[in-house]
mmCIF file of C-alpha atoms in Angstrom:
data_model
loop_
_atom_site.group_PDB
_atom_site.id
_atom_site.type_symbol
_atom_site.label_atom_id
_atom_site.label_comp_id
_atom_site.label_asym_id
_atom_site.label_seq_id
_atom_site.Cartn_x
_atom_site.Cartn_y
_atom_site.Cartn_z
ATOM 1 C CA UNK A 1 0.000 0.000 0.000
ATOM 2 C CA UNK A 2 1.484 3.107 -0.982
ATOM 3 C CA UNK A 3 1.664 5.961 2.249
ATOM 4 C CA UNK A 4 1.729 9.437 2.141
ATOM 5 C CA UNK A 5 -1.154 12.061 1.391
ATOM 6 C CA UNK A 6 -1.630 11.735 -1.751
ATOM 7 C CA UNK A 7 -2.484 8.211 -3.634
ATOM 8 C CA UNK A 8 -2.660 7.559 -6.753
ATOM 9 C CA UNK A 9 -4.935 5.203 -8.653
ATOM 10 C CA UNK A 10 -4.653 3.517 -11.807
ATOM 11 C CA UNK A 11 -7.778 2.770 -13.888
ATOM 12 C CA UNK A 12 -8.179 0.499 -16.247
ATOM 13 C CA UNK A 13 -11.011 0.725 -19.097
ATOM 14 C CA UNK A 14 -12.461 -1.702 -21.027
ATOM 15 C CA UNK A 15 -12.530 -1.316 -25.356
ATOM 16 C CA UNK A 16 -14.734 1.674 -26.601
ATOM 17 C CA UNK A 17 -15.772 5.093 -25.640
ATOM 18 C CA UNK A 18 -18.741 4.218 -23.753
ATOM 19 C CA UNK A 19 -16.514 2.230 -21.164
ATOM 20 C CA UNK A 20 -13.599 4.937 -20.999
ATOM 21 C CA UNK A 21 -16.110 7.913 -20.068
ATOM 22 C CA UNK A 22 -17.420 6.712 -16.621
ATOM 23 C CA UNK A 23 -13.968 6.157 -15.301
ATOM 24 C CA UNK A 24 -12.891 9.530 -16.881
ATOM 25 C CA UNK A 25 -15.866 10.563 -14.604
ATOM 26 C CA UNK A 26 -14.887 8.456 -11.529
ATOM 27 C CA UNK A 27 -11.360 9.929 -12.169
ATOM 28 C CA UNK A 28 -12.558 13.311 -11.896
ATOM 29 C CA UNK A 29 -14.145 12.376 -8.766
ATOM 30 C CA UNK A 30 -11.100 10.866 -7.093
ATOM 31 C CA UNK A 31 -9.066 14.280 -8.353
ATOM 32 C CA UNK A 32 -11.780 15.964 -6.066
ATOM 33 C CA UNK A 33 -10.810 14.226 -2.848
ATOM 34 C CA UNK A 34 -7.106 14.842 -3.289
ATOM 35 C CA UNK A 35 -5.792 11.628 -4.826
ATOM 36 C CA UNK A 36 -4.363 11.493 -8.633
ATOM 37 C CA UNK A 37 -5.763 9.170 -11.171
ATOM 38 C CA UNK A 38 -4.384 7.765 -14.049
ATOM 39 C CA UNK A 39 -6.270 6.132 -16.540
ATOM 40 C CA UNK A 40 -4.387 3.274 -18.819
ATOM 41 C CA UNK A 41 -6.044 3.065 -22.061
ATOM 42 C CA UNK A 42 -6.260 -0.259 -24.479
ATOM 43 C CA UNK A 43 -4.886 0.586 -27.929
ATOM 44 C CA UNK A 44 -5.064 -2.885 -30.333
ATOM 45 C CA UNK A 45 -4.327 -2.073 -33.819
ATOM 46 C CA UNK A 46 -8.211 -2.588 -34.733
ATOM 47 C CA UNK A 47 -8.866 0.378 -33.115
ATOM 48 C CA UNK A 48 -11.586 2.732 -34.810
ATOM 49 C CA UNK A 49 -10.754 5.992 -35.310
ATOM 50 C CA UNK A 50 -13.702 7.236 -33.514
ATOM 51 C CA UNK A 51 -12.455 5.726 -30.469
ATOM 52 C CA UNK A 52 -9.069 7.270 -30.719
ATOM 53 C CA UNK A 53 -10.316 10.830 -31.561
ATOM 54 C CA UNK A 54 -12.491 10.457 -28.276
ATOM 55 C CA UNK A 55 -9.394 9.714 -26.153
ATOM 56 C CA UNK A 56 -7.356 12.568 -27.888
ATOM 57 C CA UNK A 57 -10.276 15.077 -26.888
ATOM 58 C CA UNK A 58 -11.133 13.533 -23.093
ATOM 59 C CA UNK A 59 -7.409 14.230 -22.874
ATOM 60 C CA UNK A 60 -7.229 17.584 -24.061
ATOM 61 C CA UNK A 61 -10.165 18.814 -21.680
ATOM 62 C CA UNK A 62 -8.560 17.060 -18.239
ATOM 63 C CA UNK A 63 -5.146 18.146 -18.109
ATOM 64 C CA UNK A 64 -5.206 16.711 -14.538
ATOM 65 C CA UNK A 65 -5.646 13.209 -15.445
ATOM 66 C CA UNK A 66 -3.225 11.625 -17.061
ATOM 67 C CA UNK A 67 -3.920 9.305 -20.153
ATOM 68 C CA UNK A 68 -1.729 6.482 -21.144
ATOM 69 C CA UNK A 69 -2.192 4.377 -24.200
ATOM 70 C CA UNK A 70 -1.144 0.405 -24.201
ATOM 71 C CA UNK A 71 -0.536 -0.616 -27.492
ATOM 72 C CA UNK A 72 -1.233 -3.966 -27.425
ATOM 73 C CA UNK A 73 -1.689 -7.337 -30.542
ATOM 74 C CA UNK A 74 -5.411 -7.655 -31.810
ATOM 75 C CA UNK A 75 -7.606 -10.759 -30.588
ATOM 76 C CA UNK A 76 -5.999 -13.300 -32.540
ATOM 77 C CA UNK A 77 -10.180 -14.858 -33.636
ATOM 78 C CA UNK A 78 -11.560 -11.598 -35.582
ATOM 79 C CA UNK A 79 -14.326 -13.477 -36.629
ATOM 80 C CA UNK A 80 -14.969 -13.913 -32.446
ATOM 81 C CA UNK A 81 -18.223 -12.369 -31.135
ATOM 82 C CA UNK A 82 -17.350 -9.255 -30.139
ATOM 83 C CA UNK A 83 -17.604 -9.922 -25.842
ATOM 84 C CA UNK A 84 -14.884 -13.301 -26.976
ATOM 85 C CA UNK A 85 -12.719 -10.862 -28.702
ATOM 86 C CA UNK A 86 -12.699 -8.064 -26.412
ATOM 87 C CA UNK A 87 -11.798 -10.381 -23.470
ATOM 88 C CA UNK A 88 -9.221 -12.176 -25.327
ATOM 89 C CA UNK A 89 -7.671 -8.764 -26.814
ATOM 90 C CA UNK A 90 -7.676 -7.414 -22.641
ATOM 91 C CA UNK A 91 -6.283 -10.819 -22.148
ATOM 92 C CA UNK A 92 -3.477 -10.289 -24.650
ATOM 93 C CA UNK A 93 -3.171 -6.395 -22.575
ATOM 94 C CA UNK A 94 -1.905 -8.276 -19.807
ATOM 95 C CA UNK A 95 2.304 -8.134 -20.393
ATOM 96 C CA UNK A 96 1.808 -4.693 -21.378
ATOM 97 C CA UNK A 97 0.116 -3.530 -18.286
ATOM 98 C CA UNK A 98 2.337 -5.579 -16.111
ATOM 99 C CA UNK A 99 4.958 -3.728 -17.678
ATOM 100 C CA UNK A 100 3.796 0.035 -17.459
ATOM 101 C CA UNK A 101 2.816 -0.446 -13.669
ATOM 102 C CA UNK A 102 6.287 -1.324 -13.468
ATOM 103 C CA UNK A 103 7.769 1.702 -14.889
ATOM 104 C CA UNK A 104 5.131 3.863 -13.039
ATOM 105 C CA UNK A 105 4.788 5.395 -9.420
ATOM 106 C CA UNK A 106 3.729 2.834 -7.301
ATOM 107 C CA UNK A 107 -0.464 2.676 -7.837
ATOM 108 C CA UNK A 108 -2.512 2.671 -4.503
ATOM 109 C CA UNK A 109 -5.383 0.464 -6.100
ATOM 110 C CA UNK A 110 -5.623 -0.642 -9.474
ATOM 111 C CA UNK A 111 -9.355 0.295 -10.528
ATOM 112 C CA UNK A 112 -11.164 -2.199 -13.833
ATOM 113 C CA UNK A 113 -13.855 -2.076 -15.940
ATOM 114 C CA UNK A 114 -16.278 -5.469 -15.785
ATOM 115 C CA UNK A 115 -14.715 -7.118 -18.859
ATOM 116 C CA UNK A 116 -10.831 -6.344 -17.511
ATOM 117 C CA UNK A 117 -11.453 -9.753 -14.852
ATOM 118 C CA UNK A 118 -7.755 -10.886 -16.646
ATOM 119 C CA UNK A 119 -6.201 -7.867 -15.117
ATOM 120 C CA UNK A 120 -6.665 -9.456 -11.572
ATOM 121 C CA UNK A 121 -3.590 -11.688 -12.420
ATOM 122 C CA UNK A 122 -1.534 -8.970 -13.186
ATOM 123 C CA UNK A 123 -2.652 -7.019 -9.825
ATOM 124 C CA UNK A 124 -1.845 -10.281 -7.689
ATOM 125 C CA UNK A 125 2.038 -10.781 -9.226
ATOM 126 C CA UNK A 126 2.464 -6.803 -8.402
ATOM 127 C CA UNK A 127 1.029 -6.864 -5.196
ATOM 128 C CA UNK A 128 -1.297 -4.120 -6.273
ATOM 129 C CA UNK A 129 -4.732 -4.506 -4.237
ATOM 130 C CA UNK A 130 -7.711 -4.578 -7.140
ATOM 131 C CA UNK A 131 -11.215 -3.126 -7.331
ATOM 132 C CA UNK A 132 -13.402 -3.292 -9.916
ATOM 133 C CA UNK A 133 -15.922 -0.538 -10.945
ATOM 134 C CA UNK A 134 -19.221 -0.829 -12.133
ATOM 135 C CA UNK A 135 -20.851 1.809 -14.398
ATOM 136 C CA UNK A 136 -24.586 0.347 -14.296
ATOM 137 C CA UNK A 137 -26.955 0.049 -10.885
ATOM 138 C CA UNK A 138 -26.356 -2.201 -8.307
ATOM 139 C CA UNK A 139 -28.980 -4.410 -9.354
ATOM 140 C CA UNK A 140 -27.141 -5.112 -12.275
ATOM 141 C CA UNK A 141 -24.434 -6.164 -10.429
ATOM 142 C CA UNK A 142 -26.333 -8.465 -8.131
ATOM 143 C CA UNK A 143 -27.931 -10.247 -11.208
ATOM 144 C CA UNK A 144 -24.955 -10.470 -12.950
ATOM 145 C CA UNK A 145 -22.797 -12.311 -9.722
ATOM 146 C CA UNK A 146 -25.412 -14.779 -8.950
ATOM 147 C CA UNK A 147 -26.182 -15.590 -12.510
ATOM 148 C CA UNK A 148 -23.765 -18.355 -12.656
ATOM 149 C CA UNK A 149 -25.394 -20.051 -9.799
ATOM 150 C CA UNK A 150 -28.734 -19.279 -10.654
ATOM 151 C CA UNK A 151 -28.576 -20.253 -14.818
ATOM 152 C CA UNK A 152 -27.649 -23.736 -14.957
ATOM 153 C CA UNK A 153 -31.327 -24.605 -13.250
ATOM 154 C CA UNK A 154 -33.123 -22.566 -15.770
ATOM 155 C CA UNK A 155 -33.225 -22.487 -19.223
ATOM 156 C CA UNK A 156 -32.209 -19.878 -21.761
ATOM 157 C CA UNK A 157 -33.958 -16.290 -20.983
ATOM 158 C CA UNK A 158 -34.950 -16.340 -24.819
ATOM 159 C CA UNK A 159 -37.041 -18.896 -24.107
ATOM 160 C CA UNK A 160 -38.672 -18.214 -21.209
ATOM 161 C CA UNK A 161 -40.506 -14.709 -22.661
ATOM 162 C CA UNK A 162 -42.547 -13.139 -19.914
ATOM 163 C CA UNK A 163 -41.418 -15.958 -16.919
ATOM 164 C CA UNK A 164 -40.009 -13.302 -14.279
ATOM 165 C CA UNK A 165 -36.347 -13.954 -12.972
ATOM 166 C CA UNK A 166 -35.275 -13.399 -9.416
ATOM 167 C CA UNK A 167 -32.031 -12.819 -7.515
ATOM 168 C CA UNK A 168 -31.010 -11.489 -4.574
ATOM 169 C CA UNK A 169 -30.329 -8.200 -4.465
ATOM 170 C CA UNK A 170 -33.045 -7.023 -6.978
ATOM 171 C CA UNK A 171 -37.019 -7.225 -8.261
ATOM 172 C CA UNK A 172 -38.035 -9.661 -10.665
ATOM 173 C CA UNK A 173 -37.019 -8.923 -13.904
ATOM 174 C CA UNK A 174 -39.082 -10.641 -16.997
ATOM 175 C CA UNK A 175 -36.634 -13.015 -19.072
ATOM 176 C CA UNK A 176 -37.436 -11.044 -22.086
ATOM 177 C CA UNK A 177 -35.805 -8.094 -20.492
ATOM 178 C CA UNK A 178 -32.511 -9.369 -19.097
ATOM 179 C CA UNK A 179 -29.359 -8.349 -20.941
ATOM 180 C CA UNK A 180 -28.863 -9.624 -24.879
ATOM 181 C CA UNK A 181 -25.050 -11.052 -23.837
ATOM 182 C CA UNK A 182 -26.926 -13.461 -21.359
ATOM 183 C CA UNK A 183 -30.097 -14.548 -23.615
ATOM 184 C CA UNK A 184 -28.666 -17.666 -24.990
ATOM 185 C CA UNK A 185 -27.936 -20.101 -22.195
ATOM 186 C CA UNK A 186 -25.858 -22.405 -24.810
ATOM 187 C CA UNK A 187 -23.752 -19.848 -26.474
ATOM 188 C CA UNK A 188 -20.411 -19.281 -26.450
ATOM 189 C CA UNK A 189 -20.748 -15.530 -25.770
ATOM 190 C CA UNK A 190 -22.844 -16.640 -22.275
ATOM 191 C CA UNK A 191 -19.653 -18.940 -21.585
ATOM 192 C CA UNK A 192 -17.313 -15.777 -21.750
ATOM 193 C CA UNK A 193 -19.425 -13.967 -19.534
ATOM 194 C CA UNK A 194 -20.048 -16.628 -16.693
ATOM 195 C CA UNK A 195 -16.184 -16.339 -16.510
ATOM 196 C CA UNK A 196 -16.103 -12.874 -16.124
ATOM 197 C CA UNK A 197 -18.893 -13.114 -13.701
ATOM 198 C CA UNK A 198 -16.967 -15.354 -11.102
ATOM 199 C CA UNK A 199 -14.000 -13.836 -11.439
ATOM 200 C CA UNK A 200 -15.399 -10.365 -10.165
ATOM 201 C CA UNK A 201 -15.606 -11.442 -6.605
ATOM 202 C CA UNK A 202 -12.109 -11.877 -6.670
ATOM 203 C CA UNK A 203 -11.257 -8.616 -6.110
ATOM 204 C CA UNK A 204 -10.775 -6.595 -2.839
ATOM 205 C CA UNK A 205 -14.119 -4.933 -3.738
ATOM 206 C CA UNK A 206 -16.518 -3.438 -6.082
ATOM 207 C CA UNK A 207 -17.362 0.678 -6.647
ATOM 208 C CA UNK A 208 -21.098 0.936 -7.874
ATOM 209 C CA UNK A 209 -22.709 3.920 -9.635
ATOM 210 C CA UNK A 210 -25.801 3.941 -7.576
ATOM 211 C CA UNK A 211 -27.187 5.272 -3.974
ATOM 212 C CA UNK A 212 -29.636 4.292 -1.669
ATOM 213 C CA UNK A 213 -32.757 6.834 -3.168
ATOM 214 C CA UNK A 214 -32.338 4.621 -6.182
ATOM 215 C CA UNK A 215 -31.667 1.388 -4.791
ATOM 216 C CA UNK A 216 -33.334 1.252 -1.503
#
């Protein structure tokens, strides 16, 4: 654990825009309470140029966080569904991080997106407690951590239309409405994401976008 006032944090996105902003948000929030936050960004050669142009301008209007891009190989399966391939290209991220937290001022906490679950090996060989942050409500969360003990009695959502599903931690939710990743019992994509899901718990802790007005 590093000592001293100030600590600084190291977050770790998943691919795409939509996964970078929230941490560029909880970022802002940790620069707030006195602590500095750098946030290590992805960069496989696939990368769209929309992407990249969103991490050039993030950067340009929050001086005070700094932005780091990992160049690392593209998912070896391009013809992977896209949650396969973004796991195995985060997966493939791993030397490269190891590496750069090396070379870097010792990291308080290493903060990941959902999808980075990989990244826990590379916290556990630096000694570098791990947290994971999660963008969505906290009844997201719940569903997805006990949906890998929960999904093996059921069948697939698709197939169960209106039927209501229920886990601790949230209301019923109709099958129809739960998440398109997890519809398909059977599939491989529902394979990557069971592993993601069990590997969460893993860490020292998760930070949820939620509060209790919402979530009672």
């Amino acid at each position: 654990m590093v000592t001293g006032k100030k600590r600084t944090f190291v977050l770790y996105p998943s691919l795409g825009v939509g996964h970078l902003i929230p941490m560029v948000e909880l970022a802002k929030h940790l620069l707030r309470h006195g602590h500095g936050a750098l946030i290590a960004v992805v960069n496989p050669p696939d990368t769209d140029a929309v992407s990249v142009a969103a991490v050039e301008r993030l950067a340009a209007a929050n001086p005070a966080i700094a932005f780091r891009l990992l160049p690392v190989p593209a998912s070896p399966d391009a013809g992977a569904d896209w949650v396969k391939r973004d796991l195995d290209t985060l997966r493939l991220a791993n030397p490269v991080l190891r590496d750069f937290l090396l070379r870097s001022q010792p990291a308080t906490a290493l903060i990941l997106d959902m999808f980075c679950v990989d990244a826990l090996d590379v916290a556990a060989e630096l000694g570098v407690p791990a947290y994971f942050f999660f963008a969505s409500a906290a009844g997201d969360l719940a569903m997805f951590l006990n949906l890998p003990y929960l999904y093996p009695t059921l069948p697939s959502f698709r197939d169960m239309s209106e039927a209501l599903v229920r886990c601790p931690g949230m209301p019923p939710v109709r099958a129809m409405d739960m998440p398109l990743t997890v519809q398909d019992r059977d599939s491989d994509r529902i394979k990557v994401r069971m592993y993601q899901f069990r590997r969460i718990p893993e860490g020292r802790g998760v930070l949820v976008n939620s509060f209790a007005w919402l979530e009672p």
